[in-house]
Amino acid sequence: MSMSNDIKYIGVNDHVTDLFESQYPIKTGVTYNSYVVMDEKIAVFDTVGEDFADEWFANMDKVLEGKTPDYLIVQHMEPDHSASIDLFAKKFPETTIVSSAPAFNMMKQFFGCGYEDRKMAVKEGDSLNLGKHELCFISASMVHWPEVTMTYDKTDKILFSADGFGRFGAPLKDGCCAVSPEFEDEPWADDARRYYIGIVGKYGVQVQNVLKKAAGLEIETICPLHGPVLTKDLGKYIDFYDKWSSYTAEESGITVCYSSVYGHTKAAVMTLIDELKAAAPDTPIACFDLARCDVSEAVASAFRYDRLVLATTTYNMDIFPCMKDFINHMLASNFQNKKIGLMENGTWAPKAAAVMKELMEKCPNLTYCDTIVSIKSAMNDANRDQIKALVAELA
Ligand SMILES: Cc1cc2nc3c(=O)[nH]c(=O)nc-3n(C[C@H](O)[C@H](O)[C@H](O)COP(=O)(O)O)c2cc1C
Ligand SMILES: [Fe+2]
Ligand SMILES: [Fe+2]
């Protein structure tokens, strides 16, 4: 697939993997993007997962028409992009491997070979001239691995952004790929948010640094390693990244996450939601049963909106496991800057609210509602009053 006269897309669509990185459900798949710049010198950007190597090589062969690539540029060593490096290196023994110094160490670890005889280690500020195209390397260390490098093609004003600006999802239509305009026109934010918050969320500071560098570049196209190549309205995507990486809510709204064993906590949550809807009819409310939802959807929603309600049962003087898991995911993504409401249930010694608050202590800048809804087995009139008070604080 052509992106321009001399830049071709050779990536693959993955509709086979059920869980990305063994934890994120990907109902509409994911793409592993790879690009070839056909200049006086030929450069290939990134490989693909091992299961897709044959398809990737077939795509590459069509573009190369018998030529040999001069460079393989490795921007990221996570195996979804790097697993086929060694196969590539064996197929093209003359090709120079271009990557960051830490990436070559990782190649040694993954493949037992750091390609000493043909490696070109690059760092921030280095560039590589292919003839017409001048590629400038930008360190994106810890977005979200230490070796990550992004690449700016000065000639065509393209930012090859590694995992940055990637999203879950692959085109469902036959013959469509990451550069198909209809794929770019699909909704982007939900799959990109879930991808970003889950995988990169912890590294907001590092993403902010890269955004500062990108602000100094004239960018007409963003080529990520997952999801559509972005050509239109790029400010929109940069805006999302700015919000996510600065831990700023995207919009006013309330996420409600609960777990319930016998249904009484759930009943209280439903009462809360009914009253929230009545008190603030225009406020979006997203509700998740943590035992049954994809936790990455719940976490992404908690980042999206400015308020979060957590409701769970006391469980062996602790909290229900799926709520604990949810909070651990939130901590892993560096959750912060939100208003929190707490609801708990316990039949003999309710303790869940205190446990949740203690677990979330590591999250900076959370403001807690004064009211805690504390239920003993089933909602009573006092609980209904507490819910009204919590709604007044949240709405
Ligand atoms: C395995 C298990 C452990 C529990 N441990 C506690 C506990 O330590 N303290 C407590 O007050 N209630 C405990 N409970 C009781 C529930 O928290 C309580 O019945 C609650 O009302 C259930 O709310 P639900 O109807 O929303 O499931 C436990 C329940 C289960 C199933
Ligand atoms: Fe990655
Ligand atoms: Fe990736």
Tab-separated table of C-alpha atoms and ligand atoms in Angstrom:
chain	number	residue	atom	x	y	z
A	1	MET	CA	0.000	0.000	0.000
A	2	SER	CA	1.397	3.368	-1.019
A	3	MET	CA	1.524	6.290	1.362
A	4	SER	CA	3.405	8.440	-1.104
A	5	ASN	CA	5.576	7.818	-4.161
A	6	ASP	CA	8.405	6.533	-2.062
A	7	ILE	CA	6.902	5.499	1.282
A	8	LYS	CA	5.044	2.199	1.386
A	9	TYR	CA	3.124	0.454	4.122
A	10	ILE	CA	4.018	-3.195	4.717
A	11	GLY	CA	2.417	-3.877	8.122
A	12	VAL	CA	-0.100	-6.555	9.046
A	13	ASN	CA	-3.565	-6.861	10.630
A	14	ASP	CA	-3.839	-9.169	13.633
A	15	HIS	CA	-7.343	-10.615	14.054
A	16	VAL	CA	-6.029	-13.701	15.837
A	17	THR	CA	-4.652	-12.517	19.186
A	18	ASP	CA	-7.358	-12.468	21.884
A	19	LEU	CA	-5.490	-10.495	24.551
A	20	PHE	CA	-2.920	-7.852	23.623
A	21	GLU	CA	0.082	-8.182	25.946
A	22	SER	CA	-1.895	-11.021	27.581
A	23	GLN	CA	-4.325	-8.617	29.223
A	24	TYR	CA	-6.132	-6.198	26.900
A	25	PRO	CA	-9.080	-7.724	25.007
A	26	ILE	CA	-8.918	-6.671	21.360
A	27	LYS	CA	-12.282	-7.506	19.812
A	28	THR	CA	-11.421	-5.712	16.583
A	29	GLY	CA	-7.782	-6.825	16.507
A	30	VAL	CA	-4.691	-4.698	16.306
A	31	THR	CA	-2.278	-3.723	13.553
A	32	TYR	CA	1.493	-3.995	13.625
A	33	ASN	CA	2.603	-1.234	11.331
A	34	SER	CA	5.767	-1.278	9.288
A	35	TYR	CA	6.933	1.092	6.589
A	36	VAL	CA	9.484	1.170	3.794
A	37	VAL	CA	11.105	4.349	2.493
A	38	MET	CA	12.206	3.666	-1.101
A	39	ASP	CA	14.864	6.332	-1.593
A	40	GLU	CA	18.430	6.153	-2.971
A	41	LYS	CA	18.925	4.161	0.207
A	42	ILE	CA	16.073	1.945	1.336
A	43	ALA	CA	14.957	1.980	4.973
A	44	VAL	CA	12.467	-0.354	6.658
A	45	PHE	CA	10.769	0.837	9.840
A	46	ASP	CA	10.267	-1.868	12.456
A	47	THR	CA	9.389	-5.515	12.156
A	48	VAL	CA	6.252	-7.348	13.344
A	49	GLY	CA	5.369	-10.153	15.746
A	50	GLU	CA	6.819	-13.544	14.836
A	51	ASP	CA	3.443	-15.073	13.916
A	52	PHE	CA	3.060	-12.463	11.199
A	53	ALA	CA	6.600	-12.554	9.794
A	54	ASP	CA	5.679	-14.477	6.613
A	55	GLU	CA	2.945	-12.016	5.688
A	56	TRP	CA	5.239	-9.089	6.498
A	57	PHE	CA	8.076	-10.451	4.334
A	58	ALA	CA	5.603	-11.061	1.493
A	59	ASN	CA	4.425	-7.440	1.734
A	60	MET	CA	8.049	-6.295	1.835
A	61	ASP	CA	9.098	-8.383	-1.173
A	62	LYS	CA	6.336	-6.817	-3.280
A	63	VAL	CA	7.624	-3.343	-2.451
A	64	LEU	CA	11.338	-4.107	-2.738
A	65	GLU	CA	11.025	-5.826	-6.141
A	66	GLY	CA	14.290	-7.657	-5.588
A	67	LYS	CA	16.174	-4.763	-4.007
A	68	THR	CA	17.876	-5.100	-0.622
A	69	PRO	CA	17.092	-2.696	2.213
A	70	ASP	CA	20.055	-0.606	3.346
A	71	TYR	CA	18.674	0.021	6.820
A	72	LEU	CA	16.315	-1.582	9.298
A	73	ILE	CA	15.271	1.125	11.756
A	74	VAL	CA	14.206	-0.393	15.078
A	75	GLN	CA	12.229	2.121	17.109
A	76	HIS	CA	10.952	-0.206	19.800
A	77	MET	CA	12.047	-3.576	21.166
A	78	GLU	CA	8.731	-4.847	22.496
A	79	PRO	CA	8.245	-8.173	20.688
A	80	ASP	CA	5.069	-7.080	18.861
A	81	HIS	CA	7.488	-4.987	16.763
A	82	SER	CA	10.853	-6.608	17.267
A	83	ALA	CA	10.292	-10.364	17.216
A	84	SER	CA	11.148	-10.645	13.506
A	85	ILE	CA	14.422	-8.663	13.671
A	86	ASP	CA	16.559	-11.779	13.664
A	87	LEU	CA	14.623	-13.333	10.748
A	88	PHE	CA	15.099	-10.063	8.853
A	89	ALA	CA	18.801	-9.956	9.746
A	90	LYS	CA	19.267	-13.481	8.374
A	91	LYS	CA	17.307	-12.741	5.195
A	92	PHE	CA	19.278	-9.531	4.576
A	93	PRO	CA	22.799	-10.091	5.955
A	94	GLU	CA	24.048	-6.838	4.378
A	95	THR	CA	21.470	-4.516	5.952
A	96	THR	CA	22.582	-2.089	8.658
A	97	ILE	CA	20.466	-2.200	11.806
A	98	VAL	CA	19.746	1.304	13.116
A	99	SER	CA	18.577	1.725	16.691
A	100	SER	CA	19.372	3.172	20.106
A	101	ALA	CA	22.207	1.783	22.234
A	102	PRO	CA	19.818	0.309	24.830
A	103	ALA	CA	17.872	-1.384	22.021
A	104	PHE	CA	21.031	-3.216	20.866
A	105	ASN	CA	21.460	-4.524	24.406
A	106	MET	CA	17.906	-5.829	24.255
A	107	MET	CA	18.611	-7.496	20.884
A	108	LYS	CA	21.480	-9.331	22.563
A	109	GLN	CA	19.065	-10.468	25.271
A	110	PHE	CA	16.282	-11.511	22.894
A	111	PHE	CA	18.341	-12.987	20.043
A	112	GLY	CA	21.765	-13.619	21.561
A	113	CYS	CA	23.189	-11.191	18.998
A	114	GLY	CA	23.719	-7.422	19.100
A	115	TYR	CA	24.600	-7.198	15.346
A	116	GLU	CA	27.991	-5.673	16.265
A	117	ASP	CA	29.312	-5.965	12.690
A	118	ARG	CA	26.485	-3.961	11.183
A	119	LYS	CA	24.858	-1.837	13.796
A	120	MET	CA	24.383	1.909	13.742
A	121	ALA	CA	23.585	3.182	17.236
A	122	VAL	CA	21.726	6.495	17.077
A	123	LYS	CA	20.668	8.959	19.722
A	124	GLU	CA	18.668	12.165	20.058
A	125	GLY	CA	19.700	14.671	17.417
A	126	ASP	CA	21.361	12.173	15.051
A	127	SER	CA	20.125	11.993	11.505
A	128	LEU	CA	20.321	9.615	8.578
A	129	ASN	CA	20.244	10.728	4.975
A	130	LEU	CA	18.570	8.342	2.545
A	131	GLY	CA	18.982	10.605	-0.508
A	132	LYS	CA	15.839	12.678	-0.707
A	133	HIS	CA	14.666	11.851	2.809
A	134	GLU	CA	16.463	13.046	5.895
A	135	LEU	CA	15.504	11.132	9.008
A	136	CYS	CA	16.043	12.755	12.424
A	137	PHE	CA	15.977	10.602	15.530
A	138	ILE	CA	14.127	11.666	18.647
A	139	SER	CA	14.622	9.846	21.925
A	140	ALA	CA	11.319	8.753	23.436
A	141	SER	CA	12.904	6.905	26.294
A	142	MET	CA	10.300	5.392	28.668
A	143	VAL	CA	7.427	5.958	26.254
A	144	HIS	CA	6.943	3.234	27.395
A	145	TRP	CA	10.225	1.274	27.262
A	146	PRO	CA	13.712	2.754	27.770
A	147	GLU	CA	15.037	2.161	24.251
A	148	VAL	CA	12.214	3.835	22.317
A	149	THR	CA	13.164	6.141	19.462
A	150	MET	CA	10.837	8.143	17.270
A	151	THR	CA	11.877	9.333	13.839
A	152	TYR	CA	11.030	12.526	12.004
A	153	ASP	CA	11.222	12.540	8.221
A	154	LYS	CA	12.128	16.157	7.515
A	155	THR	CA	11.409	15.784	3.825
A	156	ASP	CA	7.806	14.551	3.997
A	157	LYS	CA	7.126	15.991	7.502
A	158	ILE	CA	6.224	12.586	8.892
A	159	LEU	CA	6.579	11.635	12.539
A	160	PHE	CA	7.177	7.901	12.932
A	161	SER	CA	5.909	7.810	16.503
A	162	ALA	CA	6.593	4.229	17.690
A	163	ASP	CA	3.769	3.170	20.052
A	164	GLY	CA	2.778	6.831	20.524
A	165	PHE	CA	-0.542	7.727	18.872
A	166	GLY	CA	-1.291	4.042	18.404
A	167	ARG	CA	-4.624	2.451	19.094
A	168	PHE	CA	-6.186	-0.978	19.293
A	169	GLY	CA	-8.272	-2.169	16.371
A	170	ALA	CA	-7.499	-3.371	12.864
A	171	PRO	CA	-9.595	-2.843	9.737
A	172	LEU	CA	-12.310	-5.495	9.420
A	173	LYS	CA	-12.747	-5.092	5.678
A	174	ASP	CA	-10.593	-7.257	3.422
A	175	GLY	CA	-7.840	-5.364	1.692
A	176	CYS	CA	-7.930	-2.527	4.227
A	177	CYS	CA	-4.883	-1.658	6.307
A	178	ALA	CA	-3.472	1.052	8.561
A	179	VAL	CA	-3.160	3.526	5.686
A	180	SER	CA	-6.713	3.056	4.341
A	181	PRO	CA	-8.610	6.367	4.623
A	182	GLU	CA	-11.760	4.613	5.917
A	183	PHE	CA	-9.718	3.172	8.792
A	184	GLU	CA	-8.404	6.627	9.664
A	185	ASP	CA	-11.996	7.889	9.658
A	186	GLU	CA	-13.145	5.307	12.231
A	187	PRO	CA	-13.617	6.562	15.819
A	188	TRP	CA	-10.155	6.818	17.367
A	189	ALA	CA	-10.299	8.072	20.933
A	190	ASP	CA	-11.817	5.112	22.829
A	191	ASP	CA	-9.351	2.525	21.522
A	192	ALA	CA	-6.454	4.972	21.732
A	193	ARG	CA	-7.317	5.967	25.303
A	194	ARG	CA	-7.558	2.353	26.462
A	195	TYR	CA	-4.255	1.593	24.741
A	196	TYR	CA	-2.502	4.701	26.068
A	197	ILE	CA	-3.773	4.608	29.670
A	198	GLY	CA	-3.078	0.890	30.035
A	199	ILE	CA	0.293	0.711	28.358
A	200	VAL	CA	1.864	4.162	28.489
A	201	GLY	CA	-0.216	5.825	31.250
A	202	LYS	CA	2.450	5.661	33.926
A	203	TYR	CA	4.884	7.697	31.830
A	204	GLY	CA	3.083	11.015	31.503
A	205	VAL	CA	6.216	13.060	32.225
A	206	GLN	CA	8.143	11.332	29.448
A	207	VAL	CA	5.245	11.767	27.010
A	208	GLN	CA	5.065	15.461	27.880
A	209	ASN	CA	8.779	15.736	27.034
A	210	VAL	CA	8.239	14.166	23.634
A	211	LEU	CA	5.224	16.402	22.972
A	212	LYS	CA	7.439	19.422	23.674
A	213	LYS	CA	9.934	18.197	21.089
A	214	ALA	CA	7.142	17.449	18.611
A	215	ALA	CA	5.735	20.962	19.063
A	216	GLY	CA	8.889	22.272	17.371
A	217	LEU	CA	8.333	20.135	14.278
A	218	GLU	CA	6.075	20.689	11.333
A	219	ILE	CA	4.140	17.419	11.204
A	220	GLU	CA	1.784	16.482	8.373
A	221	THR	CA	1.493	12.746	9.024
A	222	ILE	CA	1.851	10.567	12.106
A	223	CYS	CA	2.877	6.962	11.482
A	224	PRO	CA	2.397	4.972	14.690
A	225	LEU	CA	3.190	1.296	15.144
A	226	HIS	CA	-0.484	0.453	15.834
A	227	GLY	CA	-3.727	1.707	14.355
A	228	PRO	CA	-4.325	4.136	11.531
A	229	VAL	CA	-1.757	6.394	9.965
A	230	LEU	CA	-2.988	9.870	10.868
A	231	THR	CA	-3.097	12.523	8.195
A	232	LYS	CA	-5.981	14.816	9.131
A	233	ASP	CA	-6.646	17.195	11.998
A	234	LEU	CA	-3.484	16.180	13.868
A	235	GLY	CA	-4.055	18.804	16.569
A	236	LYS	CA	-6.947	16.683	17.832
A	237	TYR	CA	-4.692	13.697	18.538
A	238	ILE	CA	-1.959	15.825	20.086
A	239	ASP	CA	-4.591	17.401	22.320
A	240	PHE	CA	-5.714	13.989	23.579
A	241	TYR	CA	-2.081	13.055	24.271
A	242	ASP	CA	-1.502	16.318	26.091
A	243	LYS	CA	-4.514	15.685	28.340
A	244	TRP	CA	-3.734	12.036	28.999
A	245	SER	CA	-0.069	12.635	29.740
A	246	SER	CA	-0.784	15.569	32.051
A	247	TYR	CA	-3.457	13.536	33.881
A	248	THR	CA	-6.107	16.106	33.043
A	249	ALA	CA	-9.690	14.867	32.689
A	250	GLU	CA	-10.887	15.063	29.104
A	251	GLU	CA	-14.358	16.156	30.111
A	252	SER	CA	-16.817	16.599	32.937
A	253	GLY	CA	-18.365	13.236	33.796
A	254	ILE	CA	-18.611	10.474	36.361
A	255	THR	CA	-17.256	6.930	36.260
A	256	VAL	CA	-18.870	4.507	38.696
A	257	CYS	CA	-17.025	1.236	39.358
A	258	TYR	CA	-18.507	-1.363	41.648
A	259	SER	CA	-18.433	-4.983	42.695
A	260	SER	CA	-21.188	-6.818	44.504
A	261	VAL	CA	-21.501	-10.420	45.643
A	262	TYR	CA	-25.218	-10.725	46.449
A	263	GLY	CA	-26.497	-7.581	44.755
A	264	HIS	CA	-27.031	-5.160	47.650
A	265	THR	CA	-24.040	-2.941	46.800
A	266	LYS	CA	-25.184	-3.012	43.189
A	267	ALA	CA	-28.671	-1.862	44.258
A	268	ALA	CA	-27.136	1.077	46.117
A	269	VAL	CA	-25.028	1.958	43.070
A	270	MET	CA	-28.121	1.904	40.848
A	271	THR	CA	-29.886	4.230	43.295
A	272	LEU	CA	-26.878	6.542	43.212
A	273	ILE	CA	-26.882	6.573	39.412
A	274	ASP	CA	-30.631	7.306	39.237
A	275	GLU	CA	-30.176	10.233	41.589
A	276	LEU	CA	-27.081	11.495	39.766
A	277	LYS	CA	-29.022	11.424	36.492
A	278	ALA	CA	-31.826	13.404	38.093
A	279	ALA	CA	-29.453	15.928	39.675
A	280	ALA	CA	-27.144	16.352	36.663
A	281	PRO	CA	-28.998	15.203	33.563
A	282	ASP	CA	-26.302	16.439	31.162
A	283	THR	CA	-23.385	14.787	32.933
A	284	PRO	CA	-22.147	11.613	31.241
A	285	ILE	CA	-22.093	8.645	33.624
A	286	ALA	CA	-20.208	5.432	32.828
A	287	CYS	CA	-20.884	2.449	35.080
A	288	PHE	CA	-18.750	-0.704	35.311
A	289	ASP	CA	-19.376	-3.979	37.146
A	290	LEU	CA	-15.731	-4.788	37.779
A	291	ALA	CA	-16.387	-8.529	38.001
A	292	ARG	CA	-17.727	-8.576	34.471
A	293	CYS	CA	-16.199	-5.754	32.456
A	294	ASP	CA	-12.845	-5.373	30.762
A	295	VAL	CA	-10.887	-3.633	33.521
A	296	SER	CA	-8.936	-1.584	30.950
A	297	GLU	CA	-12.246	-0.002	29.821
A	298	ALA	CA	-13.036	0.953	33.413
A	299	VAL	CA	-9.552	2.382	34.009
A	300	ALA	CA	-9.677	4.373	30.761
A	301	SER	CA	-13.068	5.807	31.748
A	302	ALA	CA	-11.728	6.794	35.182
A	303	PHE	CA	-9.013	8.795	33.383
A	304	ARG	CA	-11.474	10.295	30.918
A	305	TYR	CA	-13.917	11.843	33.424
A	306	ASP	CA	-13.204	14.139	36.349
A	307	ARG	CA	-15.132	12.198	39.026
A	308	LEU	CA	-14.989	8.572	40.134
A	309	VAL	CA	-17.195	6.561	42.498
A	310	LEU	CA	-15.888	3.277	43.912
A	311	ALA	CA	-18.293	0.872	45.601
A	312	THR	CA	-17.391	-2.534	46.935
A	313	THR	CA	-17.992	-5.141	49.589
A	314	THR	CA	-15.816	-5.893	52.570
A	315	TYR	CA	-14.073	-9.195	51.951
A	316	ASN	CA	-12.124	-10.884	54.747
A	317	MET	CA	-11.384	-7.474	56.282
A	318	ASP	CA	-10.190	-6.350	52.862
A	319	ILE	CA	-11.949	-5.483	49.588
A	320	PHE	CA	-13.384	-7.676	46.860
A	321	PRO	CA	-10.598	-8.968	44.579
A	322	CYS	CA	-11.758	-7.331	41.343
A	323	MET	CA	-11.877	-3.919	43.071
A	324	LYS	CA	-8.375	-4.487	44.368
A	325	ASP	CA	-7.253	-5.439	40.883
A	326	PHE	CA	-8.899	-2.313	39.472
A	327	ILE	CA	-7.150	-0.071	42.015
A	328	ASN	CA	-3.822	-1.764	41.248
A	329	HIS	CA	-4.328	-0.987	37.557
A	330	MET	CA	-5.104	2.615	38.441
A	331	LEU	CA	-1.913	2.855	40.498
A	332	ALA	CA	0.066	1.305	37.644
A	333	SER	CA	-1.227	4.023	35.317
A	334	ASN	CA	-0.431	6.821	37.779
A	335	PHE	CA	-4.046	7.837	38.409
A	336	GLN	CA	-4.388	11.312	39.943
A	337	ASN	CA	-6.182	14.685	40.002
A	338	LYS	CA	-9.749	13.440	40.438
A	339	LYS	CA	-12.687	13.758	42.817
A	340	ILE	CA	-13.590	10.454	44.494
A	341	GLY	CA	-16.765	9.151	46.133
A	342	LEU	CA	-16.690	5.944	48.183
A	343	MET	CA	-19.377	3.370	48.989
A	344	GLU	CA	-18.864	0.245	51.053
A	345	ASN	CA	-20.787	-2.764	52.273
A	346	GLY	CA	-20.108	-5.304	55.005
A	347	THR	CA	-22.361	-7.536	57.051
A	348	TRP	CA	-20.453	-7.481	60.338
A	349	ALA	CA	-17.589	-4.957	60.089
A	350	PRO	CA	-17.625	-2.785	56.945
A	351	LYS	CA	-14.088	-1.703	56.165
A	352	ALA	CA	-13.973	-1.414	52.381
A	353	ALA	CA	-13.985	2.395	52.154
A	354	ALA	CA	-10.991	2.733	54.473
A	355	VAL	CA	-9.115	0.028	52.548
A	356	MET	CA	-9.834	1.658	49.189
A	357	LYS	CA	-8.726	5.055	50.478
A	358	GLU	CA	-5.548	3.604	51.915
A	359	LEU	CA	-4.713	1.802	48.653
A	360	MET	CA	-5.262	5.011	46.698
A	361	GLU	CA	-3.046	7.039	49.015
A	362	LYS	CA	-0.240	6.759	46.457
A	363	CYS	CA	-2.350	8.617	43.879
A	364	PRO	CA	-1.500	12.337	43.977
A	365	ASN	CA	-4.107	15.030	44.266
A	366	LEU	CA	-7.304	13.080	44.858
A	367	THR	CA	-10.121	14.941	46.568
A	368	TYR	CA	-12.546	12.767	48.523
A	369	CYS	CA	-16.209	13.535	49.036
A	370	ASP	CA	-16.983	13.957	52.735
A	371	THR	CA	-19.846	11.481	52.556
A	372	ILE	CA	-19.062	7.773	52.620
A	373	VAL	CA	-22.007	5.490	51.930
A	374	SER	CA	-21.558	2.680	54.459
A	375	ILE	CA	-24.067	-0.151	54.134
A	376	LYS	CA	-24.537	-3.024	56.534
A	377	SER	CA	-25.855	-5.839	54.311
A	378	ALA	CA	-28.718	-3.931	52.618
A	379	MET	CA	-29.560	-0.265	52.078
A	380	ASN	CA	-31.586	1.350	54.853
A	381	ASP	CA	-33.022	4.858	55.169
A	382	ALA	CA	-29.788	6.257	56.596
A	383	ASN	CA	-27.959	4.887	53.518
A	384	ARG	CA	-30.524	6.537	51.230
A	385	ASP	CA	-29.729	9.839	52.938
A	386	GLN	CA	-26.001	9.185	52.541
A	387	ILE	CA	-26.529	8.543	48.836
A	388	LYS	CA	-28.420	11.840	48.514
A	389	ALA	CA	-25.555	13.621	50.293
A	390	LEU	CA	-22.967	11.950	48.047
A	391	VAL	CA	-24.962	12.936	44.966
A	392	ALA	CA	-25.038	16.535	46.193
A	393	GLU	CA	-21.249	16.500	46.506
A	394	LEU	CA	-20.707	14.857	43.116
A	395	ALA	CA	-23.299	16.476	40.906
B	1	LIG	C1	-15.786	-14.366	51.177
B	1	LIG	C2	-16.492	-13.265	51.891
B	1	LIG	C3	-15.828	-12.576	52.893
B	1	LIG	C4	-16.458	-11.546	53.579
B	1	LIG	N1	-15.771	-10.852	54.519
B	1	LIG	C5	-16.415	-9.849	55.210
B	1	LIG	C6	-15.734	-9.100	56.218
B	1	LIG	O1	-14.560	-9.289	56.475
B	1	LIG	N2	-16.425	-8.140	56.897
B	1	LIG	C7	-17.731	-7.882	56.630
B	1	LIG	O2	-18.333	-7.014	57.245
B	1	LIG	N3	-18.414	-8.575	55.659
B	1	LIG	C8	-17.766	-9.542	54.965
B	1	LIG	N4	-18.432	-10.241	53.988
B	1	LIG	C9	-19.859	-9.994	53.797
B	1	LIG	C10	-20.163	-9.014	52.671
B	1	LIG	O3	-19.271	-7.942	52.629
B	1	LIG	C11	-21.562	-8.513	52.923
B	1	LIG	O4	-22.480	-9.591	52.984
B	1	LIG	C12	-22.064	-7.510	51.921
B	1	LIG	O5	-23.309	-7.022	52.365
B	1	LIG	C13	-22.270	-8.088	50.545
B	1	LIG	O6	-22.788	-7.073	49.722
B	1	LIG	P1	-23.425	-7.465	48.301
B	1	LIG	O7	-24.861	-7.849	48.530
B	1	LIG	O8	-23.313	-6.240	47.463
B	1	LIG	O9	-22.640	-8.589	47.766
B	1	LIG	C14	-17.796	-11.248	53.283
B	1	LIG	C15	-18.456	-11.925	52.256
B	1	LIG	C16	-17.811	-12.919	51.559
B	1	LIG	C17	-18.538	-13.630	50.447
B	2	FE	FE	5.189	-1.154	23.218
B	3	FE	FE	3.445	-1.809	20.330
